[in-house]
XYZ file of C-alpha atoms in Angstrom:
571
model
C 5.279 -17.763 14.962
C 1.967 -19.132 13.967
C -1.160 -17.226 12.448
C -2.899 -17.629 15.733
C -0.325 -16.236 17.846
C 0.583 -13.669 15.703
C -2.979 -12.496 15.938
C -2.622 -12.993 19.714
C 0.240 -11.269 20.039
C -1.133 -8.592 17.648
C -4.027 -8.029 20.121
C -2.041 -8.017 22.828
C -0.040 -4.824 21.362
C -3.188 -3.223 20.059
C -6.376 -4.078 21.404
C -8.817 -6.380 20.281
C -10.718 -3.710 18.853
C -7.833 -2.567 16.865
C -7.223 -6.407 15.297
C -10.088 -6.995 12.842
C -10.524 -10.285 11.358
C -13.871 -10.986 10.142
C -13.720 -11.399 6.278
C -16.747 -9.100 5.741
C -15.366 -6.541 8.014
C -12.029 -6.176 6.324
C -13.202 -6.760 2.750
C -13.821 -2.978 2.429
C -10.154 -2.727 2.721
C -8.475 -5.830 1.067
C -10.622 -4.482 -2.331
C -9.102 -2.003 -4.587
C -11.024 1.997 -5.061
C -11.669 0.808 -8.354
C -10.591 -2.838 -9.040
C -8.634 -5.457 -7.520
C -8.645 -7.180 -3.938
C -7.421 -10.422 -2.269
C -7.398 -12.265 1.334
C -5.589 -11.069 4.024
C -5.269 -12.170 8.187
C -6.343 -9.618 9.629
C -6.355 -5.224 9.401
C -4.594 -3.648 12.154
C -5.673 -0.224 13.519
C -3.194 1.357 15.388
C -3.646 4.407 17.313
C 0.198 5.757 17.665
C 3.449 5.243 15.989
C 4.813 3.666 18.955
C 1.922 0.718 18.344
C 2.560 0.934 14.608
C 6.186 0.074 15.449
C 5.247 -3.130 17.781
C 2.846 -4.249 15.315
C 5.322 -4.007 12.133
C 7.744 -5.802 15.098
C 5.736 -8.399 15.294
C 5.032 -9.519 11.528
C 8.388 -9.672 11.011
C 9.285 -11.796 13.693
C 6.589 -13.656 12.360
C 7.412 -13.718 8.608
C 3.754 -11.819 7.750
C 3.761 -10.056 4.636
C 3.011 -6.060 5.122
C 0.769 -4.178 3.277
C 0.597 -0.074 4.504
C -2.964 1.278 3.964
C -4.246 4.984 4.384
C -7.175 6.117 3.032
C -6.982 3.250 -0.231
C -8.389 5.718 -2.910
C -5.328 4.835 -5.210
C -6.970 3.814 -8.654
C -3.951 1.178 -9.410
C -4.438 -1.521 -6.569
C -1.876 -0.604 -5.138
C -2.913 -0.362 -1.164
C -4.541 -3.827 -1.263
C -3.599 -7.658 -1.354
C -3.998 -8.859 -5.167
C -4.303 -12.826 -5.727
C -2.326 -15.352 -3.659
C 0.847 -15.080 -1.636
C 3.551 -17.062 0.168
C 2.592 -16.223 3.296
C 0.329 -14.485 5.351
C -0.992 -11.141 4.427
C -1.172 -8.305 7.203
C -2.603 -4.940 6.219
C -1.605 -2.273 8.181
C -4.554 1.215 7.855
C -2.598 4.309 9.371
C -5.765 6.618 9.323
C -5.948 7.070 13.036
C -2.173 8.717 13.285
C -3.522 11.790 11.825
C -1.670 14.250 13.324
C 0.373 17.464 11.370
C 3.028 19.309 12.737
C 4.051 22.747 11.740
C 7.099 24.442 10.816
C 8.870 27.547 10.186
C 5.327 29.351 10.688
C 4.037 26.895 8.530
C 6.441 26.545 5.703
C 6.977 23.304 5.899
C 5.004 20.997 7.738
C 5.540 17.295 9.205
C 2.233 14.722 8.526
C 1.933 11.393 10.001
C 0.567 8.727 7.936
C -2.997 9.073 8.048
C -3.092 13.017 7.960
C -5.041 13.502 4.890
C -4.786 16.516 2.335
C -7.941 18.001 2.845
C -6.712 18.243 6.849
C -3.703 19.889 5.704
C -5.517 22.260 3.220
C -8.153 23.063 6.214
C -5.091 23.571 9.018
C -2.916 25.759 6.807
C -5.961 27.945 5.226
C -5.638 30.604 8.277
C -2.325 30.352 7.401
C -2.502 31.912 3.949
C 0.257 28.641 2.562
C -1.411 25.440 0.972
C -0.807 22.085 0.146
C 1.196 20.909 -2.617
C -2.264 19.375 -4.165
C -5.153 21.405 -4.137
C -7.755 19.721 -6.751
C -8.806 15.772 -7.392
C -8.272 13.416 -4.711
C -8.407 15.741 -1.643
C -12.042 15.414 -2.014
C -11.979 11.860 -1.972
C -9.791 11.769 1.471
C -6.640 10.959 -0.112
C -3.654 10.535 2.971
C -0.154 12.997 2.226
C 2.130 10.069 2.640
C 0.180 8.251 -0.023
C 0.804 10.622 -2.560
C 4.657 11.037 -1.928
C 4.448 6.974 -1.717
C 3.204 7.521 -5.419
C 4.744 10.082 -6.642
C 0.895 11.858 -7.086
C 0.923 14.511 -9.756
C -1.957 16.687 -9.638
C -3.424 19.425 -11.496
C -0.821 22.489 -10.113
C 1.358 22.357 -13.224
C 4.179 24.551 -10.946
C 4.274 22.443 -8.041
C 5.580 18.839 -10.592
C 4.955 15.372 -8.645
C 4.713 14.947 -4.709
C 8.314 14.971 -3.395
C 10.403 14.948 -0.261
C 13.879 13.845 0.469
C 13.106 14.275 4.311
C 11.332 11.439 5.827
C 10.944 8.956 8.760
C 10.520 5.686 7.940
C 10.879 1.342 8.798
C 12.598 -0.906 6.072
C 13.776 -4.579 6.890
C 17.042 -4.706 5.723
C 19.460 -7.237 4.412
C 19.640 -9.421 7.346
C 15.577 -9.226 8.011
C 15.634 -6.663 11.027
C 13.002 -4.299 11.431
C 15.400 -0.987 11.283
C 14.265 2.566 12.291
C 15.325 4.896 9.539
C 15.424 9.077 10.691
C 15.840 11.627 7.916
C 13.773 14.348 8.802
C 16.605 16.709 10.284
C 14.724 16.943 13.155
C 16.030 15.977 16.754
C 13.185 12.820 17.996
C 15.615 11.631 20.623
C 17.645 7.730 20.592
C 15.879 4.723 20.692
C 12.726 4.148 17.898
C 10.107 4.084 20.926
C 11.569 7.368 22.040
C 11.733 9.309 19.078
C 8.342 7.833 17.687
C 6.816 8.913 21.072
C 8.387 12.603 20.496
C 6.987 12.667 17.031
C 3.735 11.435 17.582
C 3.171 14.784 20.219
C 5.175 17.020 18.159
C 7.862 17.256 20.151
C 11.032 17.753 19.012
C 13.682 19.969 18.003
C 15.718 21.374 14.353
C 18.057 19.269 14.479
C 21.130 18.221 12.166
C 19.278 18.111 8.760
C 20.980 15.073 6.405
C 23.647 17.044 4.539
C 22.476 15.935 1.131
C 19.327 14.551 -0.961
C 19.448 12.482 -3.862
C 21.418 14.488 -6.362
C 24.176 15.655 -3.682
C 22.378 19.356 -2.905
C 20.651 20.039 0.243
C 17.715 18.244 0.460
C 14.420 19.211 -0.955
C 10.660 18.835 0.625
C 9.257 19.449 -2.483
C 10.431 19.468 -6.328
C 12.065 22.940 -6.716
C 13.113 21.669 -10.051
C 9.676 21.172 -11.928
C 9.059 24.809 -12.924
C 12.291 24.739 -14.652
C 11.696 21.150 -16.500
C 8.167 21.699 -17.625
C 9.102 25.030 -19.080
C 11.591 23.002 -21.249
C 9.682 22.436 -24.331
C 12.075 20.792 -26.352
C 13.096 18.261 -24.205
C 12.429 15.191 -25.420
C 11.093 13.467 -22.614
C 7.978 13.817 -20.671
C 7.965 16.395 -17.415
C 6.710 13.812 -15.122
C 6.476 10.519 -14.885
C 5.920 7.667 -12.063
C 9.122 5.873 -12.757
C 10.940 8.669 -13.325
C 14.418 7.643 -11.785
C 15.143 11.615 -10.534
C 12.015 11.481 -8.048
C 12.637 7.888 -6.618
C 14.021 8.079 -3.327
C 13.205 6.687 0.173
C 9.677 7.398 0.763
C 9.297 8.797 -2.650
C 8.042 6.701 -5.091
C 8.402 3.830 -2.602
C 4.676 2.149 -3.487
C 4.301 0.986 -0.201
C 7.819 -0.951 0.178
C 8.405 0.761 3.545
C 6.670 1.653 6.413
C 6.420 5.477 6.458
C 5.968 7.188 9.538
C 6.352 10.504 8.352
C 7.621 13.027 5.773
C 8.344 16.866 6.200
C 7.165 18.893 2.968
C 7.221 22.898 1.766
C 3.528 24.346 1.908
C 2.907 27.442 -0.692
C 1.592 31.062 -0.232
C -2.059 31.370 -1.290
C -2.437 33.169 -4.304
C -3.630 37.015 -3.895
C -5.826 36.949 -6.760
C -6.776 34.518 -9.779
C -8.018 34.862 -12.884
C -9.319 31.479 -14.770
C -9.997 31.059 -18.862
C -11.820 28.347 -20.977
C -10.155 28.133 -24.042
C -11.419 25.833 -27.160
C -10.854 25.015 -30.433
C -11.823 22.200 -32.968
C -7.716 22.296 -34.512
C -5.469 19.633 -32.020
C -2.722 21.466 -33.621
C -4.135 25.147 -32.440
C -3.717 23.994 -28.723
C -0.720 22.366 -29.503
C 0.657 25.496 -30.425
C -1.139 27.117 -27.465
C 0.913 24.504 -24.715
C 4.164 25.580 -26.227
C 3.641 29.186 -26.214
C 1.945 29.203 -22.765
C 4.991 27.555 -20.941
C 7.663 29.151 -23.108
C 6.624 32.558 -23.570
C 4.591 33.904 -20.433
C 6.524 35.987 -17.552
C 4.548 33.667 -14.670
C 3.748 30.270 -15.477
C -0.057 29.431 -14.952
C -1.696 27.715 -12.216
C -2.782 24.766 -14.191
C -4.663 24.017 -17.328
C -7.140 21.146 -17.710
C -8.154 19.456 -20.689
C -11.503 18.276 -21.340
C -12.339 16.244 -24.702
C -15.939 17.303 -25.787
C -16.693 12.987 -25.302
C -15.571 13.643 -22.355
C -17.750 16.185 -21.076
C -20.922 15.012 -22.337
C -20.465 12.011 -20.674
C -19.242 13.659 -17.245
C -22.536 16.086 -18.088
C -24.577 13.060 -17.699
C -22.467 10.239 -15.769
C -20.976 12.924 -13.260
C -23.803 14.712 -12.439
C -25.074 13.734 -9.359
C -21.197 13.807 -8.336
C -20.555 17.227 -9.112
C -23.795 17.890 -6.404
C -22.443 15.757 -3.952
C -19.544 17.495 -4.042
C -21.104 21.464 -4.184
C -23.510 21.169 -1.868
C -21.397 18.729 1.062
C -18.333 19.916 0.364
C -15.018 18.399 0.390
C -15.261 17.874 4.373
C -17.881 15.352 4.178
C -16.344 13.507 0.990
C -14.627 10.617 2.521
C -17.729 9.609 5.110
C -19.880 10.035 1.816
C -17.915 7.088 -0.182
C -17.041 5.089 3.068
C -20.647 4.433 3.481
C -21.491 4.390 0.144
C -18.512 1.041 -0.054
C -20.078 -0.448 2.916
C -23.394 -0.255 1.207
C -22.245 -0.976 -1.719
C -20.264 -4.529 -0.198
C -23.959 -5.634 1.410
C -25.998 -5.274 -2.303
C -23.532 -7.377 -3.531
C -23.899 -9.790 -1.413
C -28.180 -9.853 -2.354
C -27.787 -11.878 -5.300
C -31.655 -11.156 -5.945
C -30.747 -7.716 -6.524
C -29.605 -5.746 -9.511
C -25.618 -5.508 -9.745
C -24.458 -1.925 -8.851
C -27.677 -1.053 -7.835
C -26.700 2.318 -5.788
C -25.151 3.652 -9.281
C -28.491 3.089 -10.693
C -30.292 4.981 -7.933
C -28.122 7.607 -8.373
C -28.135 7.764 -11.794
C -31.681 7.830 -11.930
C -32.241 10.509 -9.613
C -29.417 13.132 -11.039
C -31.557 13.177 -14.260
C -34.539 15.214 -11.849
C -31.536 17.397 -11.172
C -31.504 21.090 -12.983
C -28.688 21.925 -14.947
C -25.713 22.481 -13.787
C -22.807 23.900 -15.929
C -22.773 27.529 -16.788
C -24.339 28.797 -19.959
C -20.988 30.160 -21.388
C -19.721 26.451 -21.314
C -22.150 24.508 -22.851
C -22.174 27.388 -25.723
C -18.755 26.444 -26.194
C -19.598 22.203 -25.717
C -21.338 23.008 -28.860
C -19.031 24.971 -30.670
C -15.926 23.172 -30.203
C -14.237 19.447 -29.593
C -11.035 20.374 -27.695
C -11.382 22.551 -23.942
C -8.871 23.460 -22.178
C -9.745 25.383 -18.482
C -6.676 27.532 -18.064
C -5.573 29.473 -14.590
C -3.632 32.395 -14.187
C -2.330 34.162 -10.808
C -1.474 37.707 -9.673
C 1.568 39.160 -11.928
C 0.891 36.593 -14.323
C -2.983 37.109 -15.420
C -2.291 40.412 -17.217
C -0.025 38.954 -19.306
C -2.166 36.325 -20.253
C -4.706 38.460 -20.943
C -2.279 39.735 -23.616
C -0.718 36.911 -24.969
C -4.010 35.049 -25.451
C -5.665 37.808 -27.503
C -2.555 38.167 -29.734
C -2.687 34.355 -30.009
C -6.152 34.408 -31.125
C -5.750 37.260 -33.544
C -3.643 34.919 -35.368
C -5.501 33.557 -38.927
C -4.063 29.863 -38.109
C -5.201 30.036 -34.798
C -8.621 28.963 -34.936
C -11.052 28.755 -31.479
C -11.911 31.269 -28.845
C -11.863 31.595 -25.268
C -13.305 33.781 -22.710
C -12.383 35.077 -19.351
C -14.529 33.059 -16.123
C -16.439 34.688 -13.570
C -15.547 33.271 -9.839
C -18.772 31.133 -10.251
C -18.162 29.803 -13.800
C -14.130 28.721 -12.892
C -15.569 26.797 -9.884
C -18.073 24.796 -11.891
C -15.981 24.081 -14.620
C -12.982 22.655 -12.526
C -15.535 21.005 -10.944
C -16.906 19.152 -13.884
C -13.485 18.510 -14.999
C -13.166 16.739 -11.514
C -15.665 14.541 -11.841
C -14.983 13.004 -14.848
C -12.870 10.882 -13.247
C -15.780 9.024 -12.330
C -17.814 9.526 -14.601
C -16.670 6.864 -17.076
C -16.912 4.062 -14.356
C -20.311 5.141 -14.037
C -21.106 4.573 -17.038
C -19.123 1.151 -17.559
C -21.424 0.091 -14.357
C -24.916 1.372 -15.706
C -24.438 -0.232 -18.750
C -22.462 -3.528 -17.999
C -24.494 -5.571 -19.891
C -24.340 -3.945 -23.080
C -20.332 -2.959 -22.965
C -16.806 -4.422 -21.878
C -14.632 -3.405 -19.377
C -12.946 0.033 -18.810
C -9.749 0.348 -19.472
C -7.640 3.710 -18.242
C -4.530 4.415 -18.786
C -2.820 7.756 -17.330
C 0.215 8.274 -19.526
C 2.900 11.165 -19.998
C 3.956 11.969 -23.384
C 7.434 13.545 -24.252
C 7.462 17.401 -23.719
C 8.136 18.053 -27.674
C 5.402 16.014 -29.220
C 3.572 18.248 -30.957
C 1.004 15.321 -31.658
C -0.910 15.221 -28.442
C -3.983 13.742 -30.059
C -4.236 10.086 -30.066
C -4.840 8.264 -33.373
C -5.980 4.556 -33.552
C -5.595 1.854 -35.837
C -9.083 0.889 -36.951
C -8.212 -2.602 -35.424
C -7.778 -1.153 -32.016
C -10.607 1.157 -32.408
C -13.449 -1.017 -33.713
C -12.992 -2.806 -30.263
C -14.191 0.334 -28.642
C -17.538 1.363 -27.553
C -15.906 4.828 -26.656
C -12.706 6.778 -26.183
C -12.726 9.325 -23.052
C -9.809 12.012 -22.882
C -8.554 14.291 -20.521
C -6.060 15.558 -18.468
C -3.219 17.853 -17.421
C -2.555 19.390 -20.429
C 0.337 21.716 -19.748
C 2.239 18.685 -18.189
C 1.781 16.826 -21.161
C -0.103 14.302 -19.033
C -3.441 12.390 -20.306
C -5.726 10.397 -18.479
C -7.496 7.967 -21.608
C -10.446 5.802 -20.095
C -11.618 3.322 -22.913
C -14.936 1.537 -22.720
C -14.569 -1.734 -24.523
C -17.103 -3.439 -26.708
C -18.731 -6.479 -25.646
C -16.745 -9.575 -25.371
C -13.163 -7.546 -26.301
C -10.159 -9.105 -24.734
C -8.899 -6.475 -22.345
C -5.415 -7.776 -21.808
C -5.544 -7.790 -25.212
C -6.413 -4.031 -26.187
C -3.849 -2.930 -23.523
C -1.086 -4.594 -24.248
C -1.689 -3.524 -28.166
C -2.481 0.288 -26.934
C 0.694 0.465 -24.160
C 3.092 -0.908 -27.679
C 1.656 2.167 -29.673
C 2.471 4.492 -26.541
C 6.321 3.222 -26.387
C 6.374 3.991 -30.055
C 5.871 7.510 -29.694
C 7.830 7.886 -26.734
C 5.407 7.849 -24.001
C 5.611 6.881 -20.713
C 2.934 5.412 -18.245
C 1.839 5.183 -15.804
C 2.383 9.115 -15.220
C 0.726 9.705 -11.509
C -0.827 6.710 -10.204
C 2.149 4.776 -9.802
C 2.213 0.799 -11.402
C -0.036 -0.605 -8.280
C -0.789 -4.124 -9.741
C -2.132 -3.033 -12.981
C 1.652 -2.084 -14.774
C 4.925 -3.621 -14.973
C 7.313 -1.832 -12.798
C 10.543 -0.057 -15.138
C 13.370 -1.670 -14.522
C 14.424 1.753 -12.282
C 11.632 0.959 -10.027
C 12.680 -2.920 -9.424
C 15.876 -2.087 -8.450
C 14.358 0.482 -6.530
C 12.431 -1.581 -4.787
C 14.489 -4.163 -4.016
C 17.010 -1.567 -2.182
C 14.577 -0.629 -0.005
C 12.624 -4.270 1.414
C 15.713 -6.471 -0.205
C 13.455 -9.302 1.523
C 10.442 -8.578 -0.280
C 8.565 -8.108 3.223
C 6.659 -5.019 2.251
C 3.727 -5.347 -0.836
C 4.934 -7.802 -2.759
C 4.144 -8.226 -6.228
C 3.808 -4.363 -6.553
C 4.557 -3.291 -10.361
C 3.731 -7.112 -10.947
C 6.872 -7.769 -9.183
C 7.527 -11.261 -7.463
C 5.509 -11.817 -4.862
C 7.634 -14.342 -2.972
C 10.001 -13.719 0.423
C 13.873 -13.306 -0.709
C 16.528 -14.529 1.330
C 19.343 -12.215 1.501
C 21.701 -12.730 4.208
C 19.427 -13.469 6.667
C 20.673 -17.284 7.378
């Protein structure tokens, strides 16, 4: 089948509406959140599974290459075409199959692929359960599927990566036939069209749940295990990790080489009450010390615990500021309208040669320095007094013991720092400002593009028993640096490093020389935003891969993979 009448035939199926092929209409979606992009024939839009089912049909009768898009806030490239490919490129955005399904009174729940966390946080908040992720790219509109496509981390140090071994999903298999894949114990009906129909109006039936998962138990909708494996301190082997052979499995960890229709995952109870701490010290050994002992020796394990380096605060103070706003004052609701137009705005400046490059970063830079101060007095005192912060959270049975622990810790001569305990309106800001961080270095890198290089940022796990957390540089690696930005999931052992290059550095370069002193100590990377295009797949994840689209149908040249169609036994 030819381009044109697979687009014909693609309209046919969908609408004309739902077939868009105007380069400047679908560049907003063939270009990466933060980097990356590439051509593509056309974006598809379909409004139920049944028409994501003829459409997928349909581009592999006619040998299209597949790309599955959601909400394309993935910081790896790894929703989006990157450079040239063998044939054409179809990109398939699920956003309009929003629809989540309850279970078991809302213990489990079944999402669709363009159901989106912060739906599923607002859905199951009467509910007194929430998602597995409850901080960080919920405000941003991030889908479900996505993050169990990526094995997402998170900030909920109990709750380990995304996870489910209970999913609905299409693969093209050996032979290259589009094949209809039903693991989500439920009863959908026979044929695809039926059960996709019964699914897409939540109507179906327990029915014979597969009798095993991955390791040979009954299957699991979430990772029952993590509690148990981050509280192993001497292991010597990070908690989490994207490539992490134990959570690769169907739709988990599958970057986008399937088509996933849906996945059925746990929900959690809402915590009665919370108590949050900001910890700091100037010693990298002190919170060393302080990881160990607070995942060892404590009766609950804590909510989370986020690391700030005092770098990277001032800079979020500064580059995040007009974020953090955004944020307080819209709320998470209206996040993912606020950067959609901001892209499409963004996509016509660009376009105005005349114009200054990233001009809407420098209006809004600009104006957050007539905004009034925003972080609490008790954490700037402690900006001042100390490089290393770590925002710790305790829950119910478990804050009274930290209470404890924490002031015997303290007590202790070698244990230099401080903390103190948050009131309801200090823990919100500082998570908060801890949140957007994450931006704030690319803000920078864009207000000042002239002066400095490129940003590099790496997200890497290191090995549960390395007591040194604290990166240290060769001078010829760090004279290339304008500046070094940490921060993370500290309990996890999980750090996100954003490095702002001098001018005129070679950025293949620096990361090639930084990712060789991160497999000396042991390291492994990347920890939670899968390999996109940016990494080189493990060898666990090719072979991965290649069991699941064995024609390389679906994203190729993910984990910089080939990109070219295999021939298995198709003839």
């Amino acid at each position: 089948m030819s381009p044109p009448d697979l687009l014909q035939q693609l309209q046919v199926l969908l609408g004309r509406d739902n077939v868009v092929t105007d380069p400047q209409r679908t560049e907003h979606y063939r270009t990466g959140f933060r980097s990356g992009g590439g051509p593509a024939l056309a974006v598809l839009f379909p409004r139920t599974l049944t028409a994501m089912w003829q459409a997928l049909q349909a581009c592999v009768d006619a040998n299209a290459i597949i790309i599955m898009q959601a909400a394309n806030t993935g910081l790896t490239e790894g929703s989006t075409p990157s450079g040239e490919y063998d044939r054409p490129v179809i990109i398939i955005n699920t956003l309009h199959m929003d629809s989540i399904h309850l279970l078991q009174d809302g213990k489990q729940i079944v999402s669709l692929p363009g159901a989106t966390l912060h739906a599923l946080e607002k859905i199951l908040a009467p509910l007194r359960r929430a998602p597995h992720s409850e901080i960080g790219s919920s405000c941003l509109g991030a889908s479900i599927i996505g993050g169990i496509a990526n094995n997402s981390g998170g900030a909920l140090c109990q709750r380990g990566p995304a996870y489910t071994e209970l999913s609905m999903y299409a693969r093209v298999n050996e032979v290259g036939k589009l094949e209809l894949i039903n693991h989500l114990g439920l009863d959908l009906g026979e044929t695809p069209e039926e059960m996709l129909r019964n699914l897409d109006q939540g109507k179906f039936l327990p029915g014979d749940t597969p009798a095993a998962g991955k390791t040979g138990k009954p299957p699991m909708a979430s990772d029952r295990e993590y509690v148990a494996r981050i509280r192993d301190v001497d292991a010597d082997s990070p908690s989490r990790f994207n490539g992490d052979p134990r959570r690769l499995y169907e739709s988990s960890g599958c970057a986008g080489k399937i088509a996933v229709f849906a996945v059925r995952l746990d929900t959690f109870p809402v915590h009665q009450k919370t108590q949050t701490f900001y910890i700091g010290s100037n010693d990298p050994a002190v919170f060393a010390r302080l990881r160990r002992g607070l995942l060892s020796e404590l009766p609950e394990l804590p909510v989370l615990g986020e690391y700030l380096h005092r770098d990277m605060f001032d800079l979020a103070a500064r580059y995040g500021k007009d974020s953090f706003y955004i944020i307080e004052k819209l709320g998470t609701r209206n996040m993912p309208q606020f950067f959609s137009a901001k892209g499409r705005i963004d996509a016509w400046l660009e376009k105005r040669r005349f114009l200054p490059a990233f001009l809407s970063e420098r209006i809004l830079q600009w104006a957050s320095k007539l905004l009034p101060q925003h972080l609490p007095r008790r954490v700037l005192r402690y900006r001042g007094a100390y490089t290393h912060h770590l925002i710790l959270k305790m829950a119910d049975d478990g804050i009274e013991p930290a209470k404890q622990w924490l002031s015997t810790f303290f007590d202790c001569a070698e244990n230099s720092g401080n903390y103190f305990e948050c009131t309801a309106q200090e823990a919100a800001k500082a998570l908060l400002h801890r949140f957007v961080s994450a931006g704030a270095a690319i803000r920078y890198q864009n207000v000042h593009h002239k002066a400095v290089g490129d940003l590099l940022a790496l997200d890497i796990a290191l090995r549960r028993n390395d007591m040194e957390w604290e990166e240290q540089l060769p001078p010829e690696i760090a004279n290339l640096l304008e500046r070094r930005l940490y921060y993370g999931h500290f309990l996890c052992n999980v750090f996100h490093q954003d490095y702002i290059l001098k001018k005129g550095a070679d950025t293949d370069a620096v990361k090639r020389a930084m990712l060789a002193l991160l497999d000396q100590r042991g390291a492994r990377y990347p920890a939670e935003h899968n390999v996109g295009h940016l990494y080189q797949a493990s060898e666990a994840q090719r072979q991965f891969y290649q069991q699941l689209d064995p024609t390389n149908t679906f994203n190729p040249g993910i984990g910089k993979t080939d990109k070219n169609r295999r021939c298995c036994n198709c003839g």
